[in-house]
């Protein structure tokens, strides 16, 4: 979970129930997955953008995983391996130009979501392209980017 996650209430029991039943909990984003996956990552995972087109990208900022061998070996290990591979998460020296992703641009591989894209590809292929049945929005979690919280008073 990253620092942008905010809970609407203190009750996370539904999230924990999903994790215990399915092995993980993750939310999806409003964009389709292949929009944010570069061709080098598709090659690494031996898949094609058109196969990922029906699926929403996952949000890697809030991901809860059950501590079990399936999730460790089938999800986390390939995710870490991709991060260390020369051309998977890191698409090359011109990666900075892949950060900006404007809504006006449509199509496949418009920009790159790095580790988030890798996680989505892994989950879709692992669950035999039925990921949409396992990834659902949760009304208890908000993502608040650029939300500033003053934790420490100015003492200087």
CSV table of C-alpha atoms in Angstrom, one decimal:
chain,number,residue,atom,x,y,z
A,1,UNK,CA,0.0,0.0,0.0
A,2,UNK,CA,1.4,3.4,-0.9
A,3,UNK,CA,0.9,6.7,0.9
A,4,UNK,CA,-1.9,7.8,-1.4
A,5,UNK,CA,-4.4,5.2,-0.1
A,6,UNK,CA,-7.1,6.5,2.2
A,7,UNK,CA,-9.7,4.3,3.9
A,8,UNK,CA,-13.3,5.7,4.2
A,9,UNK,CA,-13.9,3.7,7.3
A,10,UNK,CA,-11.8,1.6,9.7
A,11,UNK,CA,-13.7,-1.6,8.7
A,12,UNK,CA,-11.5,-3.6,6.3
A,13,UNK,CA,-13.2,-6.9,7.0
A,14,UNK,CA,-14.6,-7.2,3.4
A,15,UNK,CA,-11.1,-6.8,2.0
A,16,UNK,CA,-9.7,-9.4,4.4
A,17,UNK,CA,-12.5,-11.8,3.4
A,18,UNK,CA,-11.7,-11.4,-0.3
A,19,UNK,CA,-8.0,-12.0,0.4
A,20,UNK,CA,-8.7,-15.1,2.4
A,21,UNK,CA,-11.0,-16.5,-0.3
A,22,UNK,CA,-9.2,-15.4,-3.5
A,23,UNK,CA,-5.6,-15.1,-2.4
A,24,UNK,CA,-5.4,-11.4,-3.1
A,25,UNK,CA,-7.3,-8.1,-3.3
A,26,UNK,CA,-6.6,-5.5,-5.9
A,27,UNK,CA,-8.6,-2.8,-7.6
A,28,UNK,CA,-8.8,-2.0,-11.2
A,29,UNK,CA,-8.3,1.4,-12.9
A,30,UNK,CA,-10.5,3.1,-15.5
A,31,UNK,CA,-8.1,2.4,-18.4
A,32,UNK,CA,-7.7,-0.7,-20.5
A,33,UNK,CA,-4.5,-2.7,-19.7
A,34,UNK,CA,-2.7,-2.6,-23.1
A,35,UNK,CA,-2.8,1.2,-23.2
A,36,UNK,CA,-0.1,1.3,-20.5
A,37,UNK,CA,2.1,-1.7,-21.4
A,38,UNK,CA,5.1,-1.3,-23.7
A,39,UNK,CA,5.9,-3.9,-26.4
A,40,UNK,CA,9.1,-5.0,-24.6
A,41,UNK,CA,7.1,-6.1,-21.6
A,42,UNK,CA,4.6,-7.9,-23.8
A,43,UNK,CA,7.6,-9.7,-25.4
A,44,UNK,CA,9.0,-10.6,-22.0
A,45,UNK,CA,5.7,-12.2,-21.0
A,46,UNK,CA,5.1,-13.8,-24.4
A,47,UNK,CA,1.7,-12.2,-25.0
A,48,UNK,CA,0.1,-9.6,-27.2
A,49,UNK,CA,-1.7,-6.3,-26.6
A,50,UNK,CA,-4.9,-7.5,-28.3
A,51,UNK,CA,-5.2,-10.4,-25.8
A,52,UNK,CA,-5.1,-7.9,-22.9
A,53,UNK,CA,-7.5,-5.4,-24.5
A,54,UNK,CA,-10.7,-6.6,-22.7
A,55,UNK,CA,-9.1,-6.0,-19.3
A,56,UNK,CA,-8.8,-3.0,-17.1
A,57,UNK,CA,-5.3,-2.3,-15.7
A,58,UNK,CA,-4.9,-3.0,-12.0
A,59,UNK,CA,-3.9,-0.4,-9.4
A,60,UNK,CA,-0.7,-1.5,-7.8
A,61,UNK,CA,-0.9,1.2,-5.1
A,62,UNK,CA,-3.1,-1.1,-2.9
A,63,UNK,CA,-2.5,-4.8,-3.3
A,64,UNK,CA,-3.2,-7.2,-0.5
A,65,UNK,CA,-1.8,-10.8,-0.9
A,66,UNK,CA,-2.4,-13.9,1.2
A,67,UNK,CA,0.8,-15.5,2.4
A,68,UNK,CA,0.6,-18.8,0.6
A,69,UNK,CA,2.8,-20.6,-1.9
A,70,UNK,CA,0.6,-20.0,-5.0
A,71,UNK,CA,0.7,-16.2,-4.6
A,72,UNK,CA,4.4,-16.2,-3.7
A,73,UNK,CA,5.5,-18.4,-6.6
A,74,UNK,CA,2.9,-17.5,-9.3
A,75,UNK,CA,2.5,-13.8,-8.7
A,76,UNK,CA,5.3,-12.2,-6.6
A,77,UNK,CA,8.2,-14.2,-8.0
A,78,UNK,CA,7.5,-13.3,-11.6
A,79,UNK,CA,6.8,-9.7,-10.6
A,80,UNK,CA,10.2,-9.4,-9.0
A,81,UNK,CA,11.9,-11.3,-11.9
A,82,UNK,CA,10.4,-8.8,-14.3
A,83,UNK,CA,11.7,-5.9,-12.2
A,84,UNK,CA,15.2,-7.3,-12.5
A,85,UNK,CA,15.0,-8.3,-16.2
A,86,UNK,CA,16.8,-5.9,-18.5
A,87,UNK,CA,13.8,-5.0,-20.7
A,88,UNK,CA,10.6,-5.7,-18.7
A,89,UNK,CA,9.7,-3.1,-16.1
A,90,UNK,CA,12.5,-0.9,-17.4
A,91,UNK,CA,11.7,-0.3,-21.1
A,92,UNK,CA,15.0,1.3,-22.1
A,93,UNK,CA,16.9,4.5,-21.8
A,94,UNK,CA,14.1,6.7,-23.2
A,95,UNK,CA,11.7,5.7,-20.3
A,96,UNK,CA,11.1,9.3,-19.3
A,97,UNK,CA,9.0,10.0,-22.4
A,98,UNK,CA,6.7,7.1,-21.5
A,99,UNK,CA,5.6,8.7,-18.2
A,100,UNK,CA,3.1,11.2,-19.5
A,101,UNK,CA,-0.1,9.5,-20.6
A,102,UNK,CA,-2.6,12.0,-21.9
A,103,UNK,CA,-6.3,11.0,-22.1
A,104,UNK,CA,-6.4,12.3,-25.7
A,105,UNK,CA,-4.0,9.6,-26.9
A,106,UNK,CA,-5.7,6.3,-27.7
A,107,UNK,CA,-4.4,2.9,-28.6
A,108,UNK,CA,-1.9,0.3,-27.4
A,109,UNK,CA,1.3,1.1,-25.6
A,110,UNK,CA,0.6,4.8,-25.2
A,111,UNK,CA,2.7,5.0,-22.1
A,112,UNK,CA,4.2,2.7,-19.5
A,113,UNK,CA,3.1,1.9,-16.0
A,114,UNK,CA,6.2,-0.1,-15.1
A,115,UNK,CA,5.6,-2.4,-12.1
A,116,UNK,CA,1.8,-1.8,-12.3
A,117,UNK,CA,1.7,-3.0,-15.9
A,118,UNK,CA,3.7,-6.1,-15.0
A,119,UNK,CA,1.4,-7.0,-12.2
A,120,UNK,CA,-1.6,-6.7,-14.4
A,121,UNK,CA,-0.1,-8.9,-17.1
A,122,UNK,CA,0.8,-11.6,-14.6
A,123,UNK,CA,-2.6,-11.7,-13.0
A,124,UNK,CA,-4.5,-11.8,-16.2
A,125,UNK,CA,-2.4,-14.6,-17.6
A,126,UNK,CA,-2.3,-16.5,-14.3
A,127,UNK,CA,-6.1,-16.5,-14.0
A,128,UNK,CA,-6.6,-17.6,-17.5
A,129,UNK,CA,-7.8,-14.2,-18.7
A,130,UNK,CA,-10.7,-14.2,-16.1
A,131,UNK,CA,-9.1,-11.5,-13.9
A,132,UNK,CA,-12.2,-9.3,-14.2
A,133,UNK,CA,-14.1,-11.7,-12.1
A,134,UNK,CA,-11.6,-11.4,-9.2
A,135,UNK,CA,-10.8,-7.6,-9.4
A,136,UNK,CA,-13.6,-5.5,-8.2
A,137,UNK,CA,-13.9,-1.9,-7.0
A,138,UNK,CA,-14.1,-1.4,-3.3
A,139,UNK,CA,-16.0,1.5,-1.9
A,140,UNK,CA,-13.9,1.6,1.2
A,141,UNK,CA,-10.7,2.7,-0.4
A,142,UNK,CA,-9.8,6.1,-2.0
A,143,UNK,CA,-6.6,7.0,-3.9
A,144,UNK,CA,-5.7,10.6,-3.1
A,145,UNK,CA,-2.7,11.7,-5.2
A,146,UNK,CA,-1.1,15.0,-4.3
A,147,UNK,CA,-3.0,15.0,-1.0
A,148,UNK,CA,-0.8,16.8,1.5
A,149,UNK,CA,-1.1,16.0,5.2
A,150,UNK,CA,0.8,18.1,7.7
A,151,UNK,CA,2.1,15.5,10.1
A,152,UNK,CA,4.6,17.6,11.9
A,153,UNK,CA,4.1,21.2,13.0
A,154,UNK,CA,6.6,23.9,11.9
A,155,UNK,CA,9.0,24.1,14.8
A,156,UNK,CA,11.7,26.0,13.1
